[in-house]
Short mmCIF file of C-alpha atoms and ligand atoms in Angstrom, two decimals:
data_model
loop_
_atom_site.label_atom_id
_atom_site.label_comp_id
_atom_site.label_asym_id
_atom_site.label_seq_id
_atom_site.Cartn_x
_atom_site.Cartn_y
_atom_site.Cartn_z
CA MET V 1 0.01 0.00 -0.02
CA ARG V 2 1.22 3.50 -0.87
CA TYR V 3 0.02 6.68 0.83
CA LEU V 4 -0.88 9.95 -0.86
CA SER V 5 -1.15 13.42 0.72
CA THR V 6 -4.63 14.87 0.84
CA ARG V 7 -3.07 17.94 -0.87
CA GLN V 8 -1.14 15.89 -3.38
CA GLY V 9 2.06 17.88 -3.34
CA ALA V 10 5.38 16.96 -4.89
CA ASP V 11 5.40 13.54 -3.40
CA THR V 12 3.52 11.80 -6.24
CA ASN V 13 5.19 8.40 -5.85
CA GLY V 14 3.48 8.07 -2.55
CA ALA V 15 4.91 7.19 0.81
CA SER V 16 5.22 3.77 2.51
CA PHE V 17 3.65 2.96 5.85
CA VAL V 18 6.93 3.49 7.70
CA ASP V 19 7.41 6.85 5.93
CA THR V 20 3.97 7.98 7.07
CA ILE V 21 4.59 7.11 10.68
CA LEU V 22 7.93 8.85 10.82
CA THR V 23 6.85 12.06 9.04
CA GLY V 24 3.34 12.51 10.54
CA LEU V 25 2.16 15.37 8.25
CA ALA V 26 2.99 14.97 4.52
CA PRO V 27 5.70 17.33 3.28
CA ASP V 28 3.12 19.57 1.52
CA GLY V 29 1.24 20.09 4.78
CA GLY V 30 -1.51 17.56 3.96
CA LEU V 31 -2.40 14.36 5.70
CA TYR V 32 -1.57 10.89 4.41
CA VAL V 33 -4.41 8.76 3.09
CA PRO V 34 -4.08 5.25 1.62
CA ALA V 35 -4.01 5.16 -2.17
CA THR V 36 -6.86 2.69 -2.12
CA VAL V 37 -9.29 1.42 0.55
CA PRO V 38 -9.46 -2.39 0.48
CA ASP V 39 -12.93 -4.01 0.11
CA VAL V 40 -13.07 -6.66 2.89
CA ARG V 41 -16.69 -7.84 2.61
CA THR V 42 -15.63 -11.37 1.66
CA CYS V 43 -13.33 -11.53 4.70
CA LEU V 44 -15.99 -10.86 7.37
CA GLY V 45 -16.99 -14.52 7.74
CA ARG V 46 -13.40 -15.59 8.29
CA TRP V 47 -12.60 -12.70 10.64
CA GLN V 48 -15.51 -12.97 13.05
CA HIS V 49 -13.93 -15.47 15.43
CA LEU V 50 -10.50 -13.98 15.54
CA SER V 51 -8.94 -12.64 18.73
CA TYR V 52 -8.33 -8.92 18.92
CA THR V 53 -4.63 -9.36 18.08
CA GLU V 54 -5.27 -11.70 15.17
CA LEU V 55 -7.93 -9.43 13.73
CA ALA V 56 -5.66 -6.37 14.12
CA ALA V 57 -2.89 -8.24 12.28
CA GLU V 58 -5.25 -9.15 9.40
CA ILE V 59 -6.60 -5.60 8.99
CA MET V 60 -3.30 -3.75 9.35
CA ALA V 61 -1.47 -6.05 7.00
CA LEU V 62 -3.79 -4.81 4.24
CA TYR V 63 -2.36 -1.30 4.77
CA ILE V 64 1.29 -2.10 5.57
CA SER V 65 3.41 -3.50 2.70
CA ASP V 66 6.83 -2.55 4.10
CA MET V 67 6.79 -5.00 7.05
CA THR V 68 6.34 -8.75 7.02
CA PRO V 69 3.12 -10.26 8.39
CA GLU V 70 5.25 -11.78 11.22
CA GLU V 71 6.68 -8.38 12.13
CA ILE V 72 3.20 -6.83 12.14
CA HIS V 73 1.77 -9.63 14.26
CA ASP V 74 4.65 -9.36 16.71
CA LEU V 75 4.24 -5.58 17.11
CA ILE V 76 0.55 -5.87 17.64
CA ALA V 77 0.78 -8.74 20.14
CA ARG V 78 3.22 -6.70 22.20
CA SER V 79 1.12 -3.57 21.96
CA TYR V 80 -1.99 -5.14 23.51
CA ALA V 81 -0.34 -7.58 25.89
CA GLY V 82 -0.61 -5.17 28.87
CA PHE V 83 -4.33 -4.36 28.43
CA ASP V 84 -6.40 -5.33 31.46
CA HIS V 85 -9.32 -7.14 29.79
CA PRO V 86 -9.13 -10.55 28.09
CA LEU V 87 -11.14 -9.25 25.08
CA THR V 88 -8.99 -6.08 24.84
CA ALA V 89 -12.06 -4.10 23.62
CA PRO V 90 -15.21 -5.68 25.16
CA VAL V 91 -18.82 -4.71 24.25
CA VAL V 92 -21.26 -4.62 27.20
CA PRO V 93 -25.04 -3.94 27.10
CA LEU V 94 -26.47 -0.67 28.52
CA GLY V 95 -30.22 -0.71 28.19
CA ASP V 96 -31.08 -0.02 24.57
CA VAL V 97 -27.47 0.48 23.41
CA HIS V 98 -24.21 -1.42 23.45
CA ILE V 99 -21.07 0.12 25.00
CA LEU V 100 -17.67 -0.57 23.36
CA GLU V 101 -15.22 -0.20 26.26
CA LEU V 102 -12.08 1.35 24.93
CA PHE V 103 -10.43 2.12 28.28
CA HIS V 104 -8.56 -1.07 29.03
CA GLY V 105 -5.12 0.23 28.14
CA PRO V 106 -2.51 1.73 30.46
CA THR V 107 -3.86 5.34 30.54
CA LEU V 108 -7.58 4.40 30.53
CA ALA V 109 -8.59 6.16 27.27
CA PHE V 110 -9.14 4.90 23.73
CA LYS V 111 -5.94 6.53 22.58
CA ASP V 112 -3.92 3.69 24.10
CA TYR V 113 -5.23 1.36 21.34
CA ALA V 114 -3.32 3.45 18.76
CA LEU V 115 -0.44 4.78 20.74
CA GLN V 116 0.80 1.56 22.31
CA PHE V 117 1.11 0.38 18.74
CA LEU V 118 2.64 3.59 17.41
CA GLY V 119 5.31 3.73 20.11
CA ARG V 120 6.48 0.24 19.14
CA ALA V 121 6.19 1.00 15.44
CA PHE V 122 8.51 4.00 15.97
CA GLU V 123 11.02 1.80 17.69
CA TYR V 124 10.79 -0.75 14.86
CA ALA V 125 11.24 1.95 12.18
CA LEU V 126 14.26 3.50 13.97
CA ALA V 127 15.91 0.12 14.37
CA ARG V 128 15.55 -0.41 10.64
CA ARG V 129 16.44 3.09 9.42
CA GLY V 130 18.71 4.30 12.15
CA GLY V 131 18.65 7.86 13.60
CA GLN V 132 16.50 9.34 16.30
CA LEU V 133 12.97 10.67 16.54
CA ASN V 134 11.73 13.62 18.54
CA VAL V 135 8.00 13.49 18.92
CA LEU V 136 6.14 16.83 19.25
CA ALA V 137 2.54 16.56 20.40
CA ALA V 138 -0.37 18.72 21.33
CA THR V 139 -2.88 17.24 23.72
CA SER V 140 -6.34 18.08 25.04
CA GLY V 141 -5.56 15.61 27.83
CA ASP V 142 -5.64 11.97 26.78
CA THR V 143 -3.32 11.88 23.79
CA GLY V 144 -0.40 13.16 25.80
CA ALA V 145 -0.67 10.57 28.53
CA ALA V 146 -1.17 7.74 26.08
CA ALA V 147 1.70 8.95 23.84
CA ILE V 148 4.04 9.26 26.78
CA ALA V 149 3.01 5.76 27.94
CA GLY V 150 3.72 4.51 24.41
CA VAL V 151 7.29 5.90 24.03
CA ARG V 152 8.63 6.38 27.55
CA ALA V 153 12.12 4.87 27.93
CA ARG V 154 12.18 3.71 24.28
CA PRO V 155 15.65 4.11 22.85
CA GLY V 156 16.18 6.77 20.18
CA ILE V 157 12.91 8.60 20.96
CA ARG V 158 12.26 11.78 22.96
CA ILE V 159 8.77 13.16 23.46
CA PHE V 160 7.64 16.80 23.94
CA VAL V 161 3.97 17.20 24.86
CA MET V 162 2.22 20.57 24.88
CA HIS V 163 -0.98 20.74 26.97
CA PRO V 164 -3.16 23.81 27.60
CA LYS V 165 -2.19 24.95 31.13
CA GLY V 166 -5.23 24.51 33.38
CA GLY V 167 -7.26 23.07 30.41
CA ILE V 168 -7.00 19.41 31.33
CA SER V 169 -8.22 17.45 34.36
CA SER V 170 -5.83 17.10 37.28
CA LEU V 171 -5.56 13.35 36.85
CA GLN V 172 -4.82 13.75 33.15
CA GLN V 173 -2.07 16.17 34.10
CA LEU V 174 -0.71 13.75 36.67
CA GLN V 175 -0.66 10.94 34.19
CA MET V 176 1.84 13.01 32.17
CA THR V 177 3.82 15.06 34.60
CA THR V 178 4.63 12.22 36.99
CA ILE V 179 6.50 10.35 34.22
CA LEU V 180 10.08 11.28 34.97
CA ASP V 181 11.94 9.33 32.31
CA ASP V 182 14.71 11.42 30.74
CA ASN V 183 13.09 11.18 27.33
CA VAL V 184 9.77 12.76 28.46
CA HIS V 185 9.17 16.61 28.36
CA ASN V 186 5.85 18.20 29.41
CA LEU V 187 5.19 21.77 28.19
CA ALA V 188 2.27 23.58 29.93
CA ILE V 189 1.18 26.20 27.29
CA LYS V 190 -0.62 29.31 28.44
CA GLY V 191 -3.44 29.06 25.85
CA THR V 192 -6.09 26.66 24.53
CA PHE V 193 -5.73 23.23 22.97
CA ASP V 194 -6.22 24.82 19.53
CA ASP V 195 -3.27 27.11 20.31
CA CYS V 196 -1.13 24.07 21.10
CA GLN V 197 -2.28 22.40 17.90
CA GLU V 198 -1.54 25.55 15.86
CA ILE V 199 2.00 25.76 17.32
CA MET V 200 2.54 22.10 16.48
CA LYS V 201 1.38 22.52 12.91
CA SER V 202 3.40 25.66 12.37
CA VAL V 203 6.61 24.02 13.74
CA PHE V 204 6.02 21.03 11.45
CA ASN V 205 5.52 23.32 8.51
CA ASP V 206 9.10 24.56 9.00
CA LEU V 207 10.47 21.67 6.98
CA GLU V 208 14.07 22.56 7.52
CA PHE V 209 13.64 22.68 11.28
CA LYS V 210 11.62 19.50 11.16
CA ARG V 211 14.41 17.71 9.31
CA GLN V 212 17.22 19.15 11.36
CA TYR V 213 15.62 18.12 14.69
CA SER V 214 14.09 14.83 13.36
CA LEU V 215 10.55 15.76 14.45
CA GLY V 216 7.74 13.30 14.37
CA ALA V 217 4.02 13.36 15.28
CA VAL V 218 1.80 11.22 17.41
CA ASN V 219 -1.35 13.30 17.00
CA SER V 220 -4.17 11.73 15.06
CA VAL V 221 -2.63 13.33 11.97
CA ASN V 222 -0.34 10.28 12.13
CA TRP V 223 -1.81 7.65 9.86
CA ALA V 224 -0.93 4.73 12.18
CA ARG V 225 -3.34 6.18 14.76
CA VAL V 226 -6.27 5.96 12.37
CA LEU V 227 -5.23 2.54 11.15
CA ALA V 228 -5.07 1.00 14.65
CA GLN V 229 -8.48 2.47 15.44
CA ILE V 230 -10.16 0.80 12.48
CA VAL V 231 -9.74 -2.59 14.17
CA TYR V 232 -12.17 -2.13 17.07
CA TYR V 233 -15.06 -1.13 14.81
CA PHE V 234 -14.79 -4.60 13.22
CA TYR V 235 -14.16 -6.31 16.58
CA ALA V 236 -17.21 -4.65 18.12
CA TYR V 237 -19.36 -5.47 15.16
CA PHE V 238 -18.50 -9.19 15.50
CA GLN V 239 -19.40 -9.14 19.22
CA VAL V 240 -22.80 -7.67 18.49
CA CYS V 241 -23.66 -9.52 15.29
CA ARG V 242 -22.98 -13.21 15.72
CA VAL V 243 -22.52 -15.63 12.81
CA GLU V 244 -26.08 -15.92 11.45
CA LYS V 245 -26.57 -12.18 11.55
CA LEU V 246 -23.53 -11.28 9.57
CA GLY V 247 -24.43 -8.61 7.10
CA ARG V 248 -26.85 -6.95 9.51
CA GLN V 249 -26.28 -3.25 9.84
CA VAL V 250 -25.24 -1.43 12.99
CA ARG V 251 -24.80 2.19 14.11
CA PHE V 252 -21.79 3.56 15.90
CA SER V 253 -21.97 6.65 18.13
CA VAL V 254 -18.59 8.35 18.49
CA PRO V 255 -17.67 11.11 20.96
CA THR V 256 -15.76 13.43 18.69
CA GLY V 257 -13.13 16.13 19.03
CA ASN V 258 -10.41 15.98 16.36
CA PHE V 259 -12.35 13.61 14.15
CA GLY V 260 -9.69 10.87 14.37
CA ASN V 261 -11.78 8.16 16.04
CA ILE V 262 -14.84 8.58 13.88
CA PHE V 263 -12.71 8.87 10.78
CA ALA V 264 -11.45 5.31 11.49
CA GLY V 265 -15.13 4.27 11.56
CA TYR V 266 -15.69 6.06 8.29
CA LEU V 267 -12.89 3.96 6.70
CA ALA V 268 -14.34 0.77 8.22
CA ALA V 269 -17.59 1.64 6.47
CA ARG V 270 -15.75 2.24 3.24
CA MET V 271 -14.02 -1.12 3.60
CA GLY V 272 -17.40 -2.77 3.70
CA LEU V 273 -18.29 -3.15 7.36
CA PRO V 274 -22.14 -2.89 7.42
CA ILE V 275 -22.46 0.47 9.11
CA ALA V 276 -25.85 2.13 8.64
CA CYS V 277 -24.90 5.36 10.40
CA LEU V 278 -22.04 7.05 12.17
CA ILE V 279 -23.44 9.25 14.91
CA LEU V 280 -21.07 12.13 15.52
CA ALA V 281 -21.41 13.31 19.07
CA THR V 282 -19.91 16.58 20.33
CA ASN V 283 -20.14 18.67 23.48
CA ALA V 284 -20.95 22.42 23.25
CA ASN V 285 -17.97 22.76 20.82
CA ASP V 286 -20.24 21.69 18.05
CA VAL V 287 -18.42 22.81 14.88
CA LEU V 288 -18.59 19.28 13.44
CA ALA V 289 -22.14 18.54 14.61
CA ARG V 290 -23.28 21.73 12.78
CA PHE V 291 -21.37 20.76 9.64
CA PHE V 292 -22.93 17.26 9.44
CA CYS V 293 -26.38 18.69 9.95
CA SER V 294 -26.16 21.65 7.59
CA GLY V 295 -23.01 21.45 5.38
CA ASP V 296 -21.78 24.70 7.01
CA TYR V 297 -18.35 24.49 8.61
CA VAL V 298 -18.13 27.56 10.91
CA ARG V 299 -15.42 27.97 13.47
CA GLY V 300 -16.54 28.94 17.00
CA ARG V 301 -14.75 29.87 20.15
CA VAL V 302 -13.47 27.04 22.32
CA GLN V 303 -15.67 26.56 25.34
CA PRO V 304 -14.46 24.52 28.33
CA THR V 305 -16.87 21.63 29.08
CA LEU V 306 -17.23 18.55 31.24
CA ALA V 307 -15.74 16.57 28.35
CA PRO V 308 -12.45 18.47 27.83
CA ALA V 309 -10.87 16.03 25.44
CA MET V 310 -13.49 17.16 22.93
CA ASP V 311 -13.03 20.88 23.40
CA VAL V 312 -11.90 21.37 19.85
CA GLN V 313 -13.03 23.91 17.17
CA ALA V 314 -10.39 23.14 14.52
CA PRO V 315 -10.46 19.39 14.14
CA SER V 316 -7.25 18.32 12.46
CA ASN V 317 -8.48 15.06 10.93
CA PHE V 318 -11.46 16.57 9.17
CA GLU V 319 -9.17 17.19 6.19
CA ARG V 320 -8.99 13.42 5.60
CA TYR V 321 -12.74 13.24 5.43
CA LEU V 322 -12.86 16.19 3.07
CA TYR V 323 -10.46 14.35 0.77
CA TYR V 324 -12.97 11.53 0.29
CA ARG V 325 -15.87 13.91 0.24
CA TYR V 326 -14.35 15.68 -2.70
CA ALA V 327 -13.46 12.33 -4.27
CA GLY V 328 -9.76 13.06 -4.12
CA ASP V 329 -10.07 16.46 -5.76
CA SER V 330 -7.25 18.16 -3.86
CA ALA V 331 -7.76 21.53 -5.46
CA ALA V 332 -11.35 21.70 -4.25
CA LEU V 333 -10.24 20.52 -0.83
CA LYS V 334 -7.59 23.24 -0.66
CA ARG V 335 -10.09 25.93 -1.64
CA PHE V 336 -12.39 24.76 1.21
CA LEU V 337 -9.48 24.86 3.68
CA GLU V 338 -8.32 28.27 2.50
CA ARG V 339 -11.82 29.75 2.96
CA TRP V 340 -11.92 28.28 6.43
CA GLN V 341 -8.42 29.59 7.29
CA THR V 342 -9.10 33.12 6.11
CA SER V 343 -12.72 33.63 7.10
CA GLY V 344 -13.44 30.90 9.69
CA ARG V 345 -16.22 29.50 7.54
CA ALA V 346 -16.66 27.21 4.54
CA ARG V 347 -19.45 25.04 3.23
CA ILE V 348 -20.25 22.18 0.98
CA PRO V 349 -23.39 23.34 -0.81
CA PRO V 350 -26.27 20.98 -1.26
CA GLY V 351 -25.48 20.90 -5.00
CA GLU V 352 -22.15 19.24 -4.23
CA GLY V 353 -23.76 16.42 -2.28
CA GLY V 354 -24.97 18.45 0.71
CA VAL V 355 -25.26 16.50 3.91
CA ASP V 356 -23.55 13.10 4.01
CA PRO V 357 -26.34 10.45 4.55
CA LEU V 358 -23.86 8.13 6.45
CA PHE V 359 -23.64 10.63 9.31
CA ALA V 360 -26.02 11.79 11.95
CA ALA V 361 -24.77 14.40 14.45
CA SER V 362 -25.78 15.98 17.71
CA ALA V 363 -24.23 18.15 20.42
CA ALA V 364 -24.77 17.53 24.15
CA THR V 365 -25.15 20.36 26.64
CA GLU V 366 -23.60 20.12 30.04
CA THR V 367 -26.96 19.27 31.57
CA GLU V 368 -27.52 16.48 29.06
CA ILE V 369 -24.08 15.06 29.86
CA LEU V 370 -24.80 14.99 33.57
CA GLU V 371 -28.36 13.59 33.13
CA THR V 372 -27.03 10.83 30.87
CA ILE V 373 -24.46 9.83 33.48
CA GLU V 374 -26.95 9.91 36.29
CA GLY V 375 -29.51 7.99 34.25
CA ALA V 376 -27.11 5.19 33.38
CA TRP V 377 -25.96 5.01 36.98
CA LYS V 378 -29.45 4.87 38.48
CA GLU V 379 -30.89 2.47 35.98
CA HIS V 380 -27.98 0.16 35.34
CA GLN V 381 -25.30 0.89 37.97
CA TYR V 382 -22.97 1.61 35.03
CA LEU V 383 -20.75 4.64 35.18
CA LEU V 384 -20.20 6.57 31.93
CA ASP V 385 -17.39 9.02 31.63
CA PRO V 386 -18.56 12.51 30.40
CA HIS V 387 -17.16 11.99 26.86
CA THR V 388 -18.93 8.66 26.50
CA ALA V 389 -22.05 10.29 27.83
CA THR V 390 -22.14 12.62 24.85
CA GLY V 391 -22.22 9.61 22.54
CA VAL V 392 -24.96 7.84 24.53
CA ALA V 393 -27.00 11.07 24.59
CA ALA V 394 -26.61 11.45 20.79
CA ALA V 395 -27.63 7.86 20.17
CA ARG V 396 -30.80 8.37 22.30
CA LYS V 397 -31.76 11.50 20.33
CA THR V 398 -31.92 9.54 17.10
CA PRO V 399 -33.65 6.27 18.17
CA SER V 400 -33.56 3.36 15.76
CA GLN V 401 -34.20 -0.38 15.49
CA THR V 402 -30.68 -0.80 14.27
CA PRO V 403 -28.30 -2.04 17.01
CA THR V 404 -26.23 0.92 18.24
CA ILE V 405 -22.73 0.66 19.56
CA CYS V 406 -21.50 3.63 21.62
CA LEU V 407 -17.80 4.05 21.93
CA ALA V 408 -16.72 4.49 25.55
CA THR V 409 -13.61 6.59 25.04
CA ALA V 410 -12.42 6.93 28.65
CA HIS V 411 -12.77 5.30 32.04
CA PRO V 412 -15.00 7.38 34.40
CA ALA V 413 -12.26 7.46 37.03
CA LYS V 414 -10.30 9.90 34.83
CA PHE V 415 -13.01 12.60 35.33
CA PRO V 416 -14.31 12.15 38.89
CA GLY V 417 -15.32 15.82 39.15
CA ALA V 418 -17.64 15.58 36.15
CA LEU V 419 -19.84 12.68 37.17
CA GLY V 420 -22.56 14.61 38.94
CA SER V 421 -23.82 14.50 42.43
CA ALA V 422 -26.09 11.52 42.02
CA VAL V 423 -23.12 9.22 41.43
CA ASP V 424 -21.28 7.76 44.28
CA SER V 425 -17.73 9.01 43.66
CA ALA V 426 -16.14 6.03 45.39
CA SER V 427 -17.35 3.96 42.44
CA ALA V 428 -15.35 6.18 40.11
CA SER V 429 -11.91 5.03 41.06
CA HIS V 430 -9.16 3.05 39.39
CA LYS V 431 -6.09 1.68 41.07
CA SER V 432 -3.72 3.06 38.48
CA LEU V 433 -4.91 6.65 39.18
CA ALA V 434 -5.11 6.56 42.95
CA SER V 435 -1.34 6.01 43.21
CA LEU V 436 -0.41 9.12 41.11
CA VAL V 437 -1.45 11.82 43.55
CA ASP V 438 1.62 11.90 45.78
CA LEU V 439 4.23 11.45 43.09
CA PRO V 440 6.70 14.23 42.15
CA GLN V 441 5.80 16.06 38.91
CA ARG V 442 7.90 17.79 36.22
CA GLN V 443 6.71 20.29 33.61
CA THR V 444 7.76 23.57 32.02
CA ILE V 445 5.31 26.47 31.70
CA MET V 446 5.60 28.69 28.61
CA PRO V 447 3.57 31.25 26.57
CA ALA V 448 1.53 30.10 23.55
CA GLU V 449 4.18 31.14 21.08
CA ARG V 450 5.95 28.94 18.62
CA GLU V 451 9.31 30.68 19.19
CA HIS V 452 9.31 29.63 22.80
CA VAL V 453 8.52 26.06 21.87
CA MET V 454 11.18 25.99 19.19
CA ALA V 455 13.76 27.44 21.51
CA TYR V 456 12.97 24.65 24.05
CA LEU V 457 13.37 22.02 21.36
CA ARG V 458 16.73 23.49 20.23
CA LEU V 459 17.89 23.37 23.81
CA HIS V 460 16.93 19.78 24.45
CA ILE V 461 17.63 18.15 21.04
CA SER V 462 21.01 17.92 19.53
CA ALA V 463 20.53 18.82 15.88
CA ARG V 464 21.22 16.11 13.31
CA GLY V 465 24.87 15.05 13.56
CA GLY V 466 25.18 16.16 17.17
CA THR V 467 25.39 14.10 20.39
CA PRO V 468 23.38 10.88 20.34
CA VAL V 469 20.13 10.35 22.24
CA GLY V 470 20.54 9.49 25.89
CA LYS V 471 23.16 12.12 26.66
CA PHE V 472 20.79 14.91 27.60
CA GLY V 473 19.93 15.76 31.15
CA PRO V 474 16.54 16.26 32.88
CA SER V 475 14.71 19.49 32.13
C1 PLP Z 1 -9.44 12.26 22.29
C2 PLP Z 1 -10.71 11.92 22.92
C3 PLP Z 1 -11.92 12.12 22.22
C4 PLP Z 1 -11.99 12.70 20.85
O1 PLP Z 1 -11.44 11.81 19.92
P1 PLP Z 1 -11.06 12.38 18.44
O2 PLP Z 1 -10.37 11.22 17.77
O3 PLP Z 1 -10.12 13.48 18.69
O4 PLP Z 1 -12.31 12.81 17.77
C5 PLP Z 1 -13.11 11.71 22.89
N1 PLP Z 1 -13.07 11.23 24.16
C6 PLP Z 1 -11.94 11.04 24.85
C7 PLP Z 1 -11.99 10.52 26.23
C8 PLP Z 1 -10.75 11.37 24.25
O5 PLP Z 1 -9.60 11.24 24.93
#
């Protein structure tokens, strides 16, 4: 499989899988997409009884042609070995919906499913190609912790994670800042998550700097993230639709911020998984919910909510969707993005396909989030985290006979302050979090300016040809 940029710049030969993971953003500033999307409808029967690891190996091998099937299988097996549930991604019933629990990895959020894999894939790529990698990341909370867990102490890799100072939960912060490995750097940025993301993009767009300091990305712009996330849509489908029902359609409801998770579901649908509807759930930051209801893409101001990992108004992965929406017409895509950049609004008029029938969308208010959590707790003694609650609320707003699978994107114990008064807070605990509170922390506070971030990187990375990784001191 080769990968093309959504903006189809100079790189017309396409990139290999290993290229895409090491470079993150394509050289022309676009995002990598696979040159073709494999049709797997004839594989579903064979795949339905596979373990998570076996299924992941089958699916990922379709997209990775520069590693052997044994290498892929080995990386995947090691990636998920530490997860704390025998099914890795179990589906449990919750009244009229199914919950796909994606919080069984080391940092208790769905991002572990991709980042445990990506960390090991980086290590593999560096072993093969040599050199070092300096990961620069922006996080609204969960990516940073999961990325740090994926790369800490891995040889040849350093990680620099920007988070909005005061904009993430205290447990999310502790999950990052208590990791004291020499190769881990936490930058608390005085700004919003979108500011962090803008700085990251702008640093990556400085191609000379990126090359000189061997920068790489773990944000969902990195193709490997999307790829690893495709797996659990299939795995969940097989848990809900047993043998005789294969071919039956399901709906997925996906709490959405940067559009990475739901985009993996979109690709699963394009691969032939029988998905009747992708329900895009947002919190009050509803830029995407409005787009999928009206075709208008209008930037709003970021509002802090009970579901902070979704406080996003400039969703970076949306460009991948636009690429398919414009049927690979990069010129049209670029016009759309330019209008959005300059005026904060762009639209796909009804004449150009209007609203995509595969998607439904809805935004949850803070009250709806709390009511959904309290309702699930009272009726089923099941605790939803506030992000997952947006998805359950969205599914309930568009009732259907079609089985509905709601993605549970985080463990409730990560957001104890947001669960509402009706919920017994002792139930919202997890042993891996309780132990963090008294640990020493390390982070560096800085203004939301790219020059400050670049200066920090210069200070802590030896430019290409300088001293090898491992010789730098703590920050
Ligand atoms: C990151 C995150 C989301 C949003 O996922 P995207 O892929 O950015 O759309 C939702 N919920 C939780 C708990 C998250 O950590």
